[in-house]
Coordinates of C-alpha atoms in Angstrom, one line a residue:
M21 CA 15.7 67.0 77.4
T22 CA 19.4 67.7 77.4
D23 CA 21.3 69.3 74.4
A24 CA 23.0 66.0 73.3
E25 CA 19.5 64.3 72.9
N26 CA 18.6 67.1 70.7
R27 CA 21.6 66.8 68.5
K28 CA 20.9 63.2 68.0
P29 CA 18.9 62.2 64.9
R30 CA 15.4 60.4 65.3
S31 CA 14.0 57.6 63.1
D32 CA 11.0 59.6 62.2
E33 CA 12.6 62.7 61.1
A34 CA 12.7 63.4 57.3
R35 CA 15.7 62.3 55.7
S36 CA 18.1 64.5 53.6
V37 CA 16.8 65.2 49.9
F38 CA 19.9 64.1 48.8
A39 CA 20.3 61.0 50.5
P40 CA 19.4 57.5 48.9
P41 CA 16.4 56.0 50.4
G42 CA 17.2 53.3 53.2
P43 CA 15.0 50.5 54.7
P44 CA 11.9 51.3 56.0
A45 CA 11.8 52.3 59.6
A46 CA 11.2 50.0 62.3
D47 CA 8.1 51.4 63.5
G48 CA 6.4 51.3 60.3
E49 CA 6.4 54.9 59.4
S50 CA 7.3 55.8 55.8
S51 CA 10.6 58.0 55.3
T52 CA 10.5 61.2 53.2
T53 CA 12.6 60.6 50.1
S54 CA 14.1 63.1 47.3
E55 CA 12.7 63.4 43.9
F56 CA 16.2 63.2 42.5
A57 CA 17.0 59.7 44.4
V58 CA 17.4 56.7 42.6
P59 CA 14.7 54.3 43.0
D60 CA 15.2 51.0 44.7
G61 CA 16.3 48.2 42.4
L62 CA 18.1 50.5 40.1
A63 CA 21.9 49.7 39.8
V64 CA 23.9 52.7 38.9
P65 CA 27.4 52.0 38.0
R66 CA 29.9 53.5 39.9
G67 CA 32.7 55.6 38.0
G68 CA 35.6 57.3 38.9
P69 CA 36.1 60.0 41.4
E70 CA 34.6 62.5 38.6
S71 CA 31.9 62.0 36.1
E72 CA 33.2 61.7 32.5
T73 CA 32.3 64.5 30.1
T74 CA 31.1 63.5 26.8
S75 CA 30.8 65.9 23.6
E76 CA 29.1 65.7 20.2
F77 CA 32.3 66.2 18.6
A78 CA 34.0 63.1 20.3
V79 CA 34.8 60.1 18.3
P80 CA 32.1 57.2 19.0
D81 CA 33.6 53.9 20.6
G82 CA 34.6 51.4 18.0
L83 CA 35.7 54.1 15.4
T84 CA 39.4 53.9 14.9
V85 CA 41.1 57.2 13.5
P86 CA 44.4 56.8 11.8
Q87 CA 46.9 59.2 13.1
Q88 CA 49.7 60.8 11.2
P89 CA 53.3 60.8 12.4
G90 CA 53.9 63.6 14.7
A91 CA 50.2 64.6 14.7
E92 CA 48.3 65.2 17.9
S93 CA 45.9 62.5 19.4
E94 CA 42.5 64.6 19.1
G95 CA 41.6 65.5 15.4
S96 CA 40.8 69.0 14.4
A97 CA 38.5 70.5 11.6
F98 CA 41.3 72.7 10.6
S99 CA 44.2 69.9 10.2
P100 CA 44.6 68.7 6.8
P101 CA 43.5 65.3 5.7
R102 CA 45.9 62.3 5.7
T103 CA 46.5 62.2 1.9
Y104 CA 47.1 65.9 1.7
S105 CA 50.6 66.9 0.3
A106 CA 51.7 70.4 0.0
R107 CA 53.6 70.0 -3.3
Q108 CA 50.8 67.9 -4.8
A109 CA 47.7 69.9 -3.5
P110 CA 44.6 68.8 -5.2
P111 CA 42.6 71.5 -6.9
A112 CA 40.1 71.6 -4.1
F113 CA 42.3 73.2 -2.1
T114 CA 44.0 76.7 -2.5
P115 CA 47.7 76.3 -3.5
P116 CA 50.3 77.2 -0.9
V117 CA 51.4 80.1 -2.9
G118 CA 47.9 81.4 -3.5
I119 CA 46.0 82.1 -6.5
P120 CA 47.6 84.7 -8.7
A121 CA 46.1 88.2 -8.7
V122 CA 44.7 89.2 -12.3
S123 CA 45.4 93.0 -13.1
L124 CA 43.8 94.1 -16.4
T125 CA 45.2 97.0 -18.1
K126 CA 42.9 100.1 -18.1
D127 CA 43.8 101.4 -21.5
L128 CA 42.4 98.3 -23.1
P129 CA 38.9 98.2 -24.7
W130 CA 36.2 97.3 -22.4
Q131 CA 35.2 94.6 -24.7
D132 CA 38.3 92.4 -24.2
R133 CA 38.6 93.3 -20.4
M134 CA 35.0 92.5 -19.9
R135 CA 35.3 89.2 -21.9
T136 CA 38.5 88.1 -20.0
M137 CA 36.7 88.3 -16.7
L138 CA 33.5 86.6 -17.8
R139 CA 35.7 83.4 -18.6
M140 CA 36.9 83.6 -15.1
P141 CA 35.3 81.8 -12.1
V142 CA 33.4 84.3 -9.8
A143 CA 35.8 83.8 -6.9
E144 CA 39.0 84.7 -9.1
R145 CA 37.6 87.7 -10.8
P146 CA 39.7 90.7 -9.6
A147 CA 37.5 92.9 -7.1
P148 CA 36.4 96.3 -8.4
E149 CA 38.0 99.3 -7.4
P150 CA 36.0 101.9 -5.0
V151 CA 33.2 102.9 -6.8
Q152 CA 33.2 106.6 -7.6
K153 CA 30.2 107.2 -9.7
A154 CA 27.6 106.3 -7.1
E155 CA 26.1 107.9 -4.2
E156 CA 27.2 107.5 -0.6
E157 CA 25.0 104.2 -0.6
G158 CA 25.0 103.4 -4.1
P159 CA 22.2 103.3 -6.6
A160 CA 19.4 100.4 -6.1
V161 CA 20.5 97.3 -7.4
P162 CA 16.8 96.7 -9.2
R163 CA 17.4 99.8 -11.3
V164 CA 20.9 99.0 -12.2
L165 CA 20.0 95.5 -13.3
D166 CA 17.1 97.4 -15.4
L167 CA 19.6 99.7 -17.0
T168 CA 21.7 96.6 -18.0
L169 CA 19.1 94.8 -19.5
R170 CA 17.8 97.7 -21.7
I171 CA 21.3 98.2 -23.0
G172 CA 21.6 94.4 -23.7
E173 CA 18.3 94.4 -25.4
L174 CA 19.3 97.2 -27.8
L175 CA 22.8 95.2 -28.8
L176 CA 21.1 91.9 -29.1
A177 CA 18.2 93.3 -31.2
G178 CA 21.0 95.2 -33.4
G179 CA 22.7 91.9 -34.3
E180 CA 25.4 91.8 -31.9
G181 CA 26.9 88.5 -30.8
A182 CA 25.8 86.9 -27.7
E183 CA 29.3 87.0 -26.1
D184 CA 29.8 90.7 -26.8
V185 CA 26.3 91.2 -25.4
E186 CA 27.2 89.6 -22.2
A187 CA 30.5 91.5 -22.0
A188 CA 28.6 94.8 -22.3
M189 CA 26.0 93.7 -19.5
F190 CA 28.9 92.7 -17.1
A191 CA 30.6 96.0 -17.8
V192 CA 27.7 98.2 -16.8
C193 CA 26.9 96.1 -13.7
R194 CA 30.6 96.5 -12.7
S195 CA 30.7 99.9 -13.3
Y196 CA 28.2 100.5 -10.6
G197 CA 30.0 97.9 -8.2
L198 CA 28.0 95.1 -9.0
D199 CA 30.6 92.5 -9.5
R200 CA 28.9 89.4 -8.4
C201 CA 26.8 89.1 -11.3
E202 CA 26.0 86.7 -14.2
P203 CA 24.4 87.8 -17.2
T204 CA 22.7 85.2 -19.5
V205 CA 21.7 85.8 -23.2
T206 CA 19.6 83.6 -25.3
F207 CA 18.1 84.4 -28.9
T208 CA 15.1 86.2 -27.5
L209 CA 15.6 86.5 -23.5
L210 CA 18.0 88.2 -21.5
S211 CA 18.7 87.8 -17.7
I212 CA 20.9 88.7 -15.1
S213 CA 21.5 87.5 -11.6
Y214 CA 23.3 89.5 -8.8
Q215 CA 24.2 88.0 -5.3
P216 CA 25.9 90.4 -3.1
S217 CA 27.6 87.4 -0.9
L218 CA 27.1 83.8 -0.2
V219 CA 24.5 84.6 2.4
D220 CA 22.5 86.9 0.8
D221 CA 19.5 86.1 -1.4
P222 CA 20.1 86.9 -5.0
V223 CA 18.3 89.4 -7.2
T224 CA 17.3 88.2 -10.7
A225 CA 15.9 90.3 -13.4
S226 CA 15.0 89.3 -17.1
R227 CA 13.8 91.1 -20.3
T228 CA 12.5 89.6 -23.6
V229 CA 13.8 90.9 -27.0
R230 CA 10.3 91.0 -29.2
R231 CA 11.4 93.3 -32.1
R232 CA 14.8 93.3 -34.2
G233 CA 15.9 96.1 -36.4
T234 CA 19.1 97.0 -38.5
D235 CA 20.6 100.1 -37.2
Y236 CA 24.3 100.3 -36.8
T237 CA 24.2 104.0 -35.7
R238 CA 22.1 103.1 -32.8
L239 CA 24.5 100.2 -32.1
A240 CA 27.5 102.6 -32.2
A241 CA 25.9 104.7 -29.8
V242 CA 25.3 102.0 -27.4
F243 CA 28.8 101.0 -27.6
R244 CA 29.9 104.7 -26.7
L245 CA 27.7 104.7 -23.5
V246 CA 28.9 101.4 -22.4
D247 CA 32.6 102.6 -23.0
D248 CA 31.8 105.9 -21.0
L249 CA 30.3 103.7 -18.2
S250 CA 33.2 101.5 -17.8
D251 CA 35.6 104.4 -18.0
P252 CA 36.8 104.7 -14.1
E253 CA 37.6 108.3 -14.8
T254 CA 34.2 109.2 -16.2
H255 CA 31.5 109.8 -13.5
I256 CA 28.1 108.8 -15.2
S257 CA 25.0 108.7 -12.6
L258 CA 22.3 106.1 -13.2
E259 CA 19.7 109.1 -14.0
E260 CA 22.4 110.3 -16.8
A261 CA 22.7 106.8 -18.2
Y262 CA 19.0 106.6 -18.5
R263 CA 18.8 109.9 -20.2
R264 CA 21.3 108.9 -22.8
L265 CA 19.7 105.8 -23.3
A266 CA 16.5 107.4 -23.9
E267 CA 17.9 109.7 -26.4
I268 CA 19.6 106.8 -28.4
R269 CA 16.2 105.2 -28.5
R270 CA 14.4 108.3 -29.8
N271 CA 17.1 109.0 -32.5
R272 CA 15.7 108.6 -36.0
H273 CA 17.5 106.5 -38.8
P274 CA 20.2 108.3 -40.4
Y275 CA 18.9 107.8 -43.9
P276 CA 15.4 108.5 -45.2
T277 CA 13.4 105.6 -46.7
W278 CA 14.1 106.6 -50.5
V279 CA 17.5 106.5 -49.8
L280 CA 17.4 103.2 -48.6
T281 CA 15.5 102.0 -51.6
S282 CA 18.0 103.5 -53.9
A283 CA 20.7 101.8 -52.0
S284 CA 18.8 98.3 -52.4
G285 CA 18.8 99.0 -56.2
L286 CA 22.2 100.1 -56.5
L287 CA 23.7 97.0 -54.3
A288 CA 21.4 94.6 -57.0
G289 CA 22.9 96.4 -59.9
A290 CA 26.7 96.3 -58.5
A291 CA 26.1 92.7 -57.9
S292 CA 24.9 92.0 -61.4
V293 CA 28.1 93.9 -62.7
L294 CA 30.2 91.7 -60.5
V295 CA 28.9 88.5 -61.9
G296 CA 29.5 89.7 -65.5
G297 CA 26.5 91.9 -66.3
D298 CA 26.4 95.3 -68.6
L299 CA 24.9 98.6 -68.2
V300 CA 21.3 96.9 -69.4
V301 CA 21.8 94.4 -66.6
F302 CA 22.7 96.8 -64.2
V303 CA 19.5 98.8 -64.6
A304 CA 17.2 95.8 -64.8
A305 CA 18.7 94.3 -61.5
A306 CA 18.4 97.9 -59.8
L307 CA 14.9 98.1 -60.7
G308 CA 13.8 94.7 -59.8
A309 CA 15.4 95.3 -56.5
M310 CA 13.7 98.5 -55.8
L311 CA 10.4 97.1 -56.7
G312 CA 11.0 94.0 -54.5
D313 CA 12.0 96.5 -51.7
R314 CA 9.0 98.5 -51.9
L315 CA 6.8 95.4 -52.0
A316 CA 8.5 94.0 -48.7
W317 CA 7.8 97.4 -47.0
L318 CA 4.2 97.0 -47.7
C319 CA 4.0 93.7 -46.5
A320 CA 6.0 95.0 -43.3
G321 CA 3.3 97.5 -43.0
R322 CA 0.4 95.1 -43.1
G323 CA 2.3 93.0 -40.2
L324 CA 3.2 90.1 -42.4
P325 CA 6.1 88.0 -41.1
E326 CA 9.5 88.4 -42.3
F327 CA 9.2 85.1 -44.1
Y328 CA 6.5 86.2 -46.5
Q329 CA 8.5 89.9 -46.9
F330 CA 11.6 87.9 -48.1
M331 CA 9.3 85.7 -50.5
V332 CA 7.8 88.6 -52.0
A333 CA 10.7 90.6 -52.5
A334 CA 12.3 88.0 -54.4
L335 CA 9.5 87.8 -57.0
P336 CA 10.3 90.9 -59.1
P337 CA 14.3 90.3 -59.9
G338 CA 12.9 86.7 -61.1
A339 CA 10.1 88.2 -63.2
I340 CA 12.1 90.8 -64.6
G341 CA 14.9 88.2 -65.7
V342 CA 12.1 85.9 -67.1
A343 CA 10.7 88.7 -69.1
L344 CA 14.0 89.7 -70.5
T345 CA 14.3 86.2 -71.5
L346 CA 11.0 86.0 -73.4
A347 CA 11.8 89.3 -75.1
H348 CA 14.8 88.1 -76.7
V349 CA 16.9 90.9 -75.3
D350 CA 20.6 90.1 -75.7
V351 CA 21.3 90.4 -72.0
E352 CA 22.3 87.8 -69.1
A353 CA 19.0 87.2 -67.3
S354 CA 21.1 85.0 -64.8
A355 CA 23.2 88.2 -63.9
V356 CA 19.9 90.0 -63.3
I357 CA 18.4 87.3 -61.0
T358 CA 21.7 87.1 -59.2
G359 CA 22.0 90.7 -58.5
G360 CA 18.6 90.7 -56.8
L361 CA 19.5 87.5 -54.7
F362 CA 22.5 89.6 -53.4
A363 CA 20.3 92.2 -51.9
L364 CA 18.2 89.5 -50.3
L365 CA 20.8 87.1 -48.7
P366 CA 20.9 87.4 -44.9
G367 CA 24.4 87.7 -44.4
R368 CA 24.3 89.6 -41.3
A369 CA 22.2 86.8 -39.5
L370 CA 24.4 84.3 -40.9
V371 CA 27.7 85.6 -39.4
A372 CA 26.0 86.3 -36.2
G373 CA 25.0 82.8 -35.9
V374 CA 28.1 81.0 -36.8
Q375 CA 30.1 83.3 -34.3
D376 CA 27.7 82.5 -31.6
G377 CA 28.4 78.7 -32.2
L378 CA 32.1 79.3 -32.5
T379 CA 32.0 81.1 -29.1
G380 CA 30.1 78.4 -27.1
F381 CA 26.5 80.0 -27.4
Y382 CA 24.9 76.8 -29.0
I383 CA 21.3 77.8 -28.2
T384 CA 21.4 81.2 -29.7
A385 CA 23.5 80.1 -32.5
A386 CA 20.9 77.4 -33.3
A387 CA 18.2 80.0 -33.1
R388 CA 19.9 82.4 -35.6
L389 CA 20.8 80.0 -37.9
L390 CA 17.0 78.5 -38.0
E391 CA 16.0 82.1 -38.7
V392 CA 18.6 82.1 -41.7
M393 CA 17.1 78.8 -42.8
Y394 CA 13.6 80.4 -42.8
F395 CA 14.7 83.4 -44.8
F396 CA 16.4 81.4 -47.3
V397 CA 13.6 79.1 -48.0
G398 CA 11.3 82.4 -48.4
I399 CA 13.9 83.6 -50.9
V400 CA 13.8 79.9 -52.7
I401 CA 10.2 80.0 -52.9
G402 CA 10.0 83.5 -54.3
V403 CA 12.6 82.9 -57.0
L404 CA 11.5 79.3 -57.8
V405 CA 7.7 80.6 -58.4
M406 CA 9.1 82.9 -61.2
L407 CA 11.6 80.5 -62.7
Y408 CA 8.8 77.7 -62.6
V409 CA 6.5 80.3 -64.4
G410 CA 9.2 81.0 -66.8
V411 CA 10.1 77.8 -67.8
Q412 CA 6.2 76.7 -68.2
V413 CA 5.9 79.5 -70.8
G414 CA 9.1 78.9 -72.8
A415 CA 11.7 80.8 -71.4
H416 CA 15.1 79.4 -72.2
L417 CA 17.0 79.6 -69.1
N418 CA 20.3 77.9 -69.2
P419 CA 21.5 76.6 -65.6
D420 CA 24.8 75.5 -67.0
A421 CA 25.5 79.1 -68.3
A422 CA 28.7 80.5 -67.3
L423 CA 28.9 84.1 -65.9
G424 CA 31.8 86.3 -67.0
L425 CA 33.5 86.6 -63.8
A426 CA 37.4 86.9 -64.5
E427 CA 37.5 89.2 -67.7
R428 CA 37.1 92.6 -65.9
P429 CA 39.1 92.9 -62.4
L430 CA 38.9 96.5 -62.5
W431 CA 35.2 96.7 -63.0
Q432 CA 34.6 94.1 -60.8
I433 CA 36.7 95.8 -57.8
G434 CA 34.9 98.9 -58.3
A435 CA 31.4 96.9 -58.3
S436 CA 32.5 95.2 -55.1
M437 CA 33.1 98.6 -53.4
L438 CA 29.8 100.2 -54.5
L439 CA 28.2 96.9 -53.3
S440 CA 29.8 97.3 -49.8
L441 CA 28.8 101.1 -49.9
T442 CA 25.2 100.4 -50.5
F443 CA 25.3 97.6 -48.1
A444 CA 26.5 99.8 -45.3
V445 CA 23.7 102.2 -46.0
L446 CA 21.3 99.7 -46.0
L447 CA 22.5 98.8 -42.6
Q448 CA 22.1 102.4 -41.4
Q449 CA 25.7 102.6 -40.5
E450 CA 27.1 106.0 -39.4
R451 CA 28.7 108.1 -42.2
S452 CA 32.2 108.1 -40.7
T453 CA 32.3 104.3 -41.2
V454 CA 31.2 103.9 -44.6
L455 CA 34.6 104.8 -46.3
A456 CA 36.4 102.2 -44.3
V457 CA 34.0 99.4 -44.7
T458 CA 33.9 100.3 -48.6
L459 CA 37.7 100.1 -48.9
N460 CA 37.6 96.6 -46.8
G461 CA 35.0 95.2 -49.3
G462 CA 37.2 96.3 -52.3
V463 CA 40.2 94.4 -50.2
A464 CA 38.0 91.1 -49.9
W465 CA 37.1 90.8 -53.3
S466 CA 40.8 91.7 -54.7
V467 CA 42.0 88.9 -52.4
Y468 CA 39.2 86.6 -53.5
G469 CA 39.8 87.2 -57.2
A470 CA 43.7 86.8 -56.9
M471 CA 43.2 83.3 -55.1
H472 CA 40.6 81.9 -57.1
Y473 CA 40.8 83.3 -60.6
A474 CA 44.8 84.1 -60.9
G475 CA 46.0 81.2 -58.4
G476 CA 43.4 78.5 -59.2
I477 CA 42.5 77.9 -55.6
S478 CA 39.0 76.5 -54.7
P479 CA 36.2 79.1 -54.2
V480 CA 35.8 77.8 -50.8
A481 CA 39.2 78.4 -49.4
S482 CA 39.5 81.7 -51.3
T483 CA 36.4 83.0 -49.8
A484 CA 37.3 81.7 -46.1
A485 CA 40.9 83.6 -46.6
A486 CA 39.1 87.0 -48.1
A487 CA 36.6 86.8 -45.2
G488 CA 39.2 86.3 -42.8
L489 CA 41.1 89.3 -43.8
V490 CA 37.6 91.2 -43.4
G491 CA 37.4 90.1 -40.0
L492 CA 40.8 91.0 -39.1
F493 CA 40.9 94.4 -40.6
G494 CA 37.3 95.3 -39.0
Q495 CA 38.4 94.0 -35.5
L496 CA 41.6 96.1 -35.5
L497 CA 39.6 99.1 -36.7
A498 CA 36.9 98.5 -34.3
R499 CA 39.5 98.2 -31.5
Y500 CA 41.1 101.3 -32.6
R501 CA 37.9 103.3 -32.4
F502 CA 36.7 101.3 -29.4
A503 CA 33.3 100.5 -31.3
S504 CA 31.7 97.4 -32.4
A505 CA 33.4 95.3 -35.3
L506 CA 29.9 94.6 -37.2
P507 CA 29.8 97.9 -39.0
Y508 CA 33.3 97.3 -40.4
T509 CA 32.7 93.6 -41.5
T510 CA 29.1 92.9 -42.2
A511 CA 28.8 95.2 -45.2
A512 CA 32.3 94.2 -46.5
I513 CA 31.5 90.5 -46.7
G514 CA 28.7 91.7 -49.4
P515 CA 30.6 90.9 -52.5
L516 CA 31.4 87.4 -51.2
L517 CA 28.0 86.2 -50.6
P518 CA 27.1 83.1 -52.9
G519 CA 24.2 84.7 -55.0
S520 CA 25.2 82.9 -58.2
A521 CA 25.5 79.4 -56.8
T522 CA 22.2 80.0 -55.2
Y523 CA 20.5 81.1 -58.4
F524 CA 21.8 78.2 -60.5
G525 CA 20.7 75.7 -57.8
L526 CA 17.4 77.1 -57.7
L527 CA 17.1 77.1 -61.7
S528 CA 18.2 73.4 -61.8
I529 CA 15.6 72.3 -59.3
A530 CA 12.9 74.5 -61.5
Q531 CA 13.9 72.5 -64.5
N532 CA 13.3 69.0 -62.7
E533 CA 17.2 68.5 -62.3
V534 CA 17.1 68.0 -58.5
D535 CA 20.5 66.5 -58.3
K536 CA 22.3 69.4 -60.0
G537 CA 20.4 71.9 -57.9
L538 CA 21.2 70.2 -54.6
V539 CA 25.0 70.2 -55.6
S540 CA 24.6 73.9 -56.5
L541 CA 22.9 74.7 -53.2
T542 CA 25.5 72.7 -51.1
K543 CA 28.2 74.7 -52.8
A544 CA 26.2 77.9 -51.7
V545 CA 25.9 76.8 -48.1
A546 CA 29.6 76.0 -48.0
L547 CA 30.5 79.4 -49.2
A548 CA 28.4 80.9 -46.7
M549 CA 30.0 79.0 -43.9
A550 CA 33.3 80.0 -45.2
I551 CA 32.3 83.6 -44.9
A552 CA 31.0 83.2 -41.5
I553 CA 33.8 81.1 -40.1
G554 CA 36.4 83.5 -41.9
V555 CA 35.2 86.5 -40.4
N556 CA 35.2 85.1 -36.8
L557 CA 38.8 83.5 -37.2
G558 CA 39.9 87.0 -38.5
S559 CA 38.6 88.4 -35.2
E560 CA 40.1 86.0 -32.9
I561 CA 43.7 86.4 -34.9
S562 CA 43.3 90.2 -34.3
R563 CA 43.2 89.8 -30.6
L564 CA 46.4 87.8 -30.6
F565 CA 47.9 91.3 -31.5
L566 CA 46.2 92.8 -28.5
R567 CA 47.8 92.5 -25.2
I568 CA 45.3 91.7 -22.5
G569 CA 47.5 92.8 -19.6
S570 CA 47.3 90.2 -17.1
V571 CA 49.1 87.6 -15.4
E572 CA 47.2 85.0 -17.1
K573 CA 46.2 84.7 -20.8
R574 CA 42.6 85.1 -22.1
R575 CA 40.8 82.1 -21.2
A576 CA 39.0 80.3 -23.9
A577 CA 35.9 78.2 -22.7
K578 CA 36.7 74.7 -21.8
R579 CA 34.9 72.2 -23.6
T580 CA 34.8 68.5 -24.0
R581 CA 37.5 66.8 -26.5
G582 CA 35.3 64.3 -28.1
F583 CA 34.0 62.5 -25.0

């Protein structure tokens, strides 16, 4: 066979694997086809010289995309929308000039700096400076959150407002480099969540507040600890912070029990003089209050709830007032009972509850005010029991008797200062703050007496103005000393508490004059709300004199406006 014959293809040889199948061979033998060949009878559309390359990002057929003049034919994920305008940019996009940086002045109190940043969105908060207090890798996040919750627990249990507790918790976290954290405070539950970035899982911790106590010395120590932690020039490790917190917890109260009992009696005696009592009334009110205090301590030792403690503590002042009336002693029994009520009215919890409501913490405010209502109901039951017994045995108690309030202004100012001093001792305040709060209480009563008795202004407006000055001076003193404002305001509002209105309302109800009693109790509630609102308003006014030191002003919480 020649070479030409060898090069000539034969019909029985295998076709190419890429060639399409042809008709069967003439001799009937089957030809070998490729597995990629198109089967017979399937029409394949013929395209151009090259196949069209499609993409999952291509615009589907039939969809018309409007194009802007001068824009490219193909859309981009980074091109602005058709309705976008640089001059009238919607809030969803970053403005062309960028977001203004917020720089807070370092010499301001940490309360104002942290409160300002808490009211900002997380993305707009200024980034923290390089952490100098931590080790190379920084402390463990769960330990920082645990320390934060323990500090917040002491503040909330001591009566601090929810907004200030959140500010303190945020300050502690930020001092250790945890800036993307969100604290949450309710009446009995504290929680905090930290998320390092948008792609990391958040770390959340919580703590329950089960016991509450009144110790403003401990509260001031916690404030100093938070102030040292938030100071960039102070280097406090996590172990050192735990050690100081343990010392704060172990510290004993600054005043022994007998001093607290004596202070309770002096408070009731000063309140009785404030409403027109004499020396005999002073002694009787003091004895009733001290006896009630001891009975309340006995109930607390037996584990009874605070509701029954207030009810038992209200029995002795009412009993002594009824006994003096039955003995025909020429004294004002109403002043004795009113003085005893002054020592029991929960002014601290009332101010904290109203403050939480005014600052937007409605759940905590509702819980605090409900607690105040329970305490008040306990006092009402205790006093009503004694007044009802006195009426039944023939005691002549006159609910229309006017107390002599405007005849001795100097004695009343002195009594108001003594009342504030003893109230400060009952709150376990530091000795360095007692003098300031005593003077603040005297100023409060002087303003109230000048407006109500000399000026003839309504008692509610006079009480609100006097409480506003208490809040103003207390907040300024607290900012001057970088401390909490509660030790400078709570005891100073003692002379303004509505003890006489509460007593006369209860006496009218005991004598079946329910309408008169409800009117008098409504007046007492109005006076109490005026005190709380005035203190909060004075605190807010004081912040107007403080320079926040940022590009934007201190943001208030945006709420609905009636819709």
